[in-house]
XYZ file of C-alpha atoms in Angstrom:
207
model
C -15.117 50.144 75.010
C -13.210 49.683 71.847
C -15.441 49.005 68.908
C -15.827 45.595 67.128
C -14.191 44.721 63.908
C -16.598 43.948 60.478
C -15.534 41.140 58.671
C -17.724 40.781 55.289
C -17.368 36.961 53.147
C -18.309 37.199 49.331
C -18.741 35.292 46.328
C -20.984 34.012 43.616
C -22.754 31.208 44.624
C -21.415 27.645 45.070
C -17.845 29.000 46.583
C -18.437 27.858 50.052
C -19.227 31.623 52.149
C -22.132 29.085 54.265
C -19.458 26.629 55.428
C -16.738 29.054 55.825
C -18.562 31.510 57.712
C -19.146 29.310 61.200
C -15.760 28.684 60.204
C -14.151 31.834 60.733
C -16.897 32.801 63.788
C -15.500 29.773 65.500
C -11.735 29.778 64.932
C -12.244 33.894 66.553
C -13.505 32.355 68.942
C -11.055 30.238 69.770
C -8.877 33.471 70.093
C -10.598 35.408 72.598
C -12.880 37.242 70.570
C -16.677 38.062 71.018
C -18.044 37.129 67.399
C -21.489 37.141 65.778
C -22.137 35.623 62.632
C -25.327 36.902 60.774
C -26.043 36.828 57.287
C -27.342 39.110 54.362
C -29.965 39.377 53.404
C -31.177 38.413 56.191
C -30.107 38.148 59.815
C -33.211 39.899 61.288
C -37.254 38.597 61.402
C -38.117 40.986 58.977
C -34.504 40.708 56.904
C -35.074 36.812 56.736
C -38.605 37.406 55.516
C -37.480 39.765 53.004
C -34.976 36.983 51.865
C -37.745 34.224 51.776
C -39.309 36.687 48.824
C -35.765 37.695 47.095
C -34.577 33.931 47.106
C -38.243 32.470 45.877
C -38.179 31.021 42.785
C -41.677 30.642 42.398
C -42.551 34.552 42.320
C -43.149 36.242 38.946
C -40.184 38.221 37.793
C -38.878 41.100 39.634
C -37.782 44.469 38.476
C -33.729 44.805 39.151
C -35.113 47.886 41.071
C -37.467 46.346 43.070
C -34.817 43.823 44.168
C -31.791 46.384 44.832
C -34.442 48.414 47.252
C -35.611 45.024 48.916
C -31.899 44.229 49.571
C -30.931 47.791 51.364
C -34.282 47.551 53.207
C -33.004 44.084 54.788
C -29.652 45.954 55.238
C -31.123 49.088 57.008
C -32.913 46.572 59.311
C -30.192 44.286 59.876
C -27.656 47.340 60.297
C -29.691 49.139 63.351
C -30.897 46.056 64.988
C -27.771 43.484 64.531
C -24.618 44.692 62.946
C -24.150 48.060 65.093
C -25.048 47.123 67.834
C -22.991 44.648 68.388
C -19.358 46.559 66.901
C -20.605 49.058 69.374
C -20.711 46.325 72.368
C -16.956 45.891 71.005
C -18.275 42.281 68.897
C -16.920 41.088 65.660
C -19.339 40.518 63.159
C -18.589 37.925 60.426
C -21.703 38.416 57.843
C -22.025 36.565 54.743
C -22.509 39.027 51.992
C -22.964 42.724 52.472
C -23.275 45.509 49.992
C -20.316 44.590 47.763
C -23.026 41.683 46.691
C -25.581 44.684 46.165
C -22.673 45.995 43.763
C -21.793 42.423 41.999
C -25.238 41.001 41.827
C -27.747 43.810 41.184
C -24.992 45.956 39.708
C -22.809 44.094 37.138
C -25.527 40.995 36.910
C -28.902 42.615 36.862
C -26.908 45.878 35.317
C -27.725 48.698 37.229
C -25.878 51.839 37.832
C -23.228 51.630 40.441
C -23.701 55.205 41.179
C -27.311 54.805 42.176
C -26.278 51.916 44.872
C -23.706 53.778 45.818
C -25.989 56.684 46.543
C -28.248 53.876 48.347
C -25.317 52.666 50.332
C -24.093 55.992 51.636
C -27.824 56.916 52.525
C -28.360 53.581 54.480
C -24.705 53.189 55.935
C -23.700 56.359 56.487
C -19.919 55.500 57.240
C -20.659 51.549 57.996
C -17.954 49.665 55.993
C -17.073 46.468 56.010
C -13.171 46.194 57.833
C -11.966 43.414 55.766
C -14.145 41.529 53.319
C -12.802 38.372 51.944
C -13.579 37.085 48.658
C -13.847 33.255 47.641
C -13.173 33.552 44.029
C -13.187 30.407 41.642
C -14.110 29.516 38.175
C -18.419 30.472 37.033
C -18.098 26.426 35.957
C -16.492 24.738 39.171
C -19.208 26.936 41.747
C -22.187 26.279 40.269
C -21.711 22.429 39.635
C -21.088 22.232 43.446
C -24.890 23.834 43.794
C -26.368 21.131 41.905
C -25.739 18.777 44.712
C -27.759 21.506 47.430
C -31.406 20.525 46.312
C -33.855 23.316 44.530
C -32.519 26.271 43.229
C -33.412 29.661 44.360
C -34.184 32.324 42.257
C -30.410 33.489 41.957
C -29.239 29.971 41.545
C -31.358 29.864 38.422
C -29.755 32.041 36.799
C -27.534 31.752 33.552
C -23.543 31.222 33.455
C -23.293 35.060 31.477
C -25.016 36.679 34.747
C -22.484 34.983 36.902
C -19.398 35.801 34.965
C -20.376 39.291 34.934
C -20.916 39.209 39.045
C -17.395 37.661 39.330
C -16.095 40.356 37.102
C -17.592 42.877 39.280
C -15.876 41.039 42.398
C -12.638 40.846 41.196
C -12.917 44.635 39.799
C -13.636 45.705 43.468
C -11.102 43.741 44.978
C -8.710 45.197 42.699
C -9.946 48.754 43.363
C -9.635 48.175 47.271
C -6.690 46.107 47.693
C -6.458 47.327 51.613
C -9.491 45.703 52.484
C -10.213 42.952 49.954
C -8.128 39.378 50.952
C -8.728 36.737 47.977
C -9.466 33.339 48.554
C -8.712 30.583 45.763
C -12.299 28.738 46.700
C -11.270 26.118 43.957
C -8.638 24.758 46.788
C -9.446 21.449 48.208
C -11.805 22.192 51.821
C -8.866 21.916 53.714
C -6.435 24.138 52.016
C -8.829 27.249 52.420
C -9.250 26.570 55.701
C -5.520 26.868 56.079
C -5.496 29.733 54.189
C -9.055 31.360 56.629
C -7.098 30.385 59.445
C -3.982 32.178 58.522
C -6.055 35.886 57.669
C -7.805 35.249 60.849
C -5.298 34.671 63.037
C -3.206 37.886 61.611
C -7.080 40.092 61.685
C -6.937 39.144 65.463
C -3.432 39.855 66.751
């Protein structure tokens, strides 16, 4: 059986990964193709519980530690139970976020050493990478005024404009580094236009 393809969406907050993500599950769908859409962290009982405590605002603070070995715990989980299984079964999985958010977040916005995460990713992964991983990229300003209209901030969400320019810089560093694997989205586009655009990768990803 020829082994699914792993399609990874990124992005600070308030670029649009939740609506694009059934998105892109749906228009593979529409081409023949077996798809799961999952989530990170997350996408297991025990990953989604884990994200109820990450995402909490009401929880004292957390060390940046604490909170990058939560996040690969959820992925170790959500890796044996969901993601392989299914690229094994010969699915596509479309997951919104995987560790390039470990890298962006708890690496350029909580600051800790890329080297240690990538030690944590390689122990965790093995040789799991994401196959493409596109990245909705638009101004710090313009995505988070589009959160203020989704109710009660989470504990990321409350965070200031500095930590989110520094986990866009880390985005567009890595999509620079990895051109082969990174496609960039203008998420500033009007709803329609990135769909045009998502429906143009995904119909090339799929022929």
């Amino acid at each position: 059986m020829t082994r699914g393809r792993f399609i990874t969406l990124e992005g600070i907050e308030g670029v649009g990964k939740t609506t694009h993500g059934p998105f892109v599950a749906e228009h593979l769908k529409a081409l023949g193709r077996d798809c799961v859409l999952t989530r990170e962290p997350g996408g297991t009982a025990l990953g989604e519980a884990l994200r109820a405590v990450l995402l909490d605002p009401k929880l004292p603070g957390m060390a940046p530690l604490t909170e990058l070995l939560l996040m690969f715990a959820a992925r170790a989980e959500h890796i044996a139970r969901v993601i392989e299984p299914a690229l094994a079964a010969g699915q596509w999985v479309v997951c919104d976020r995987f560790t390039d958010a470990t890298f962006a977040y708890q690496g350029g916005g909580r600051g800790l050493d890329a080297q240690a995460i990538a030690t944590l990713e390689q122990f965790v992964q093995g040789a799991l990478r994401p196959d493409v991983t596109v990245l909705f990229d638009a101004p710090v300003e313009l995505a988070l005024e589009r959160t203020r209209h989704r109710g009660a901030a989470d504990r990321f969400e409350q965070e200031r404009h500095d930590f989110f320019r520094r986990v866009r810089d880390c985005y567009l560093a890595r999509a620079a580094a990895e051109p082969a694997r990174f496609r960039t989205v203008d998420a500033a586009m009007p709803l329609e236009q990135v769909q045009a655009t998502l429906a143009a990768l995904v119909g090339e990803l799929a022929a």
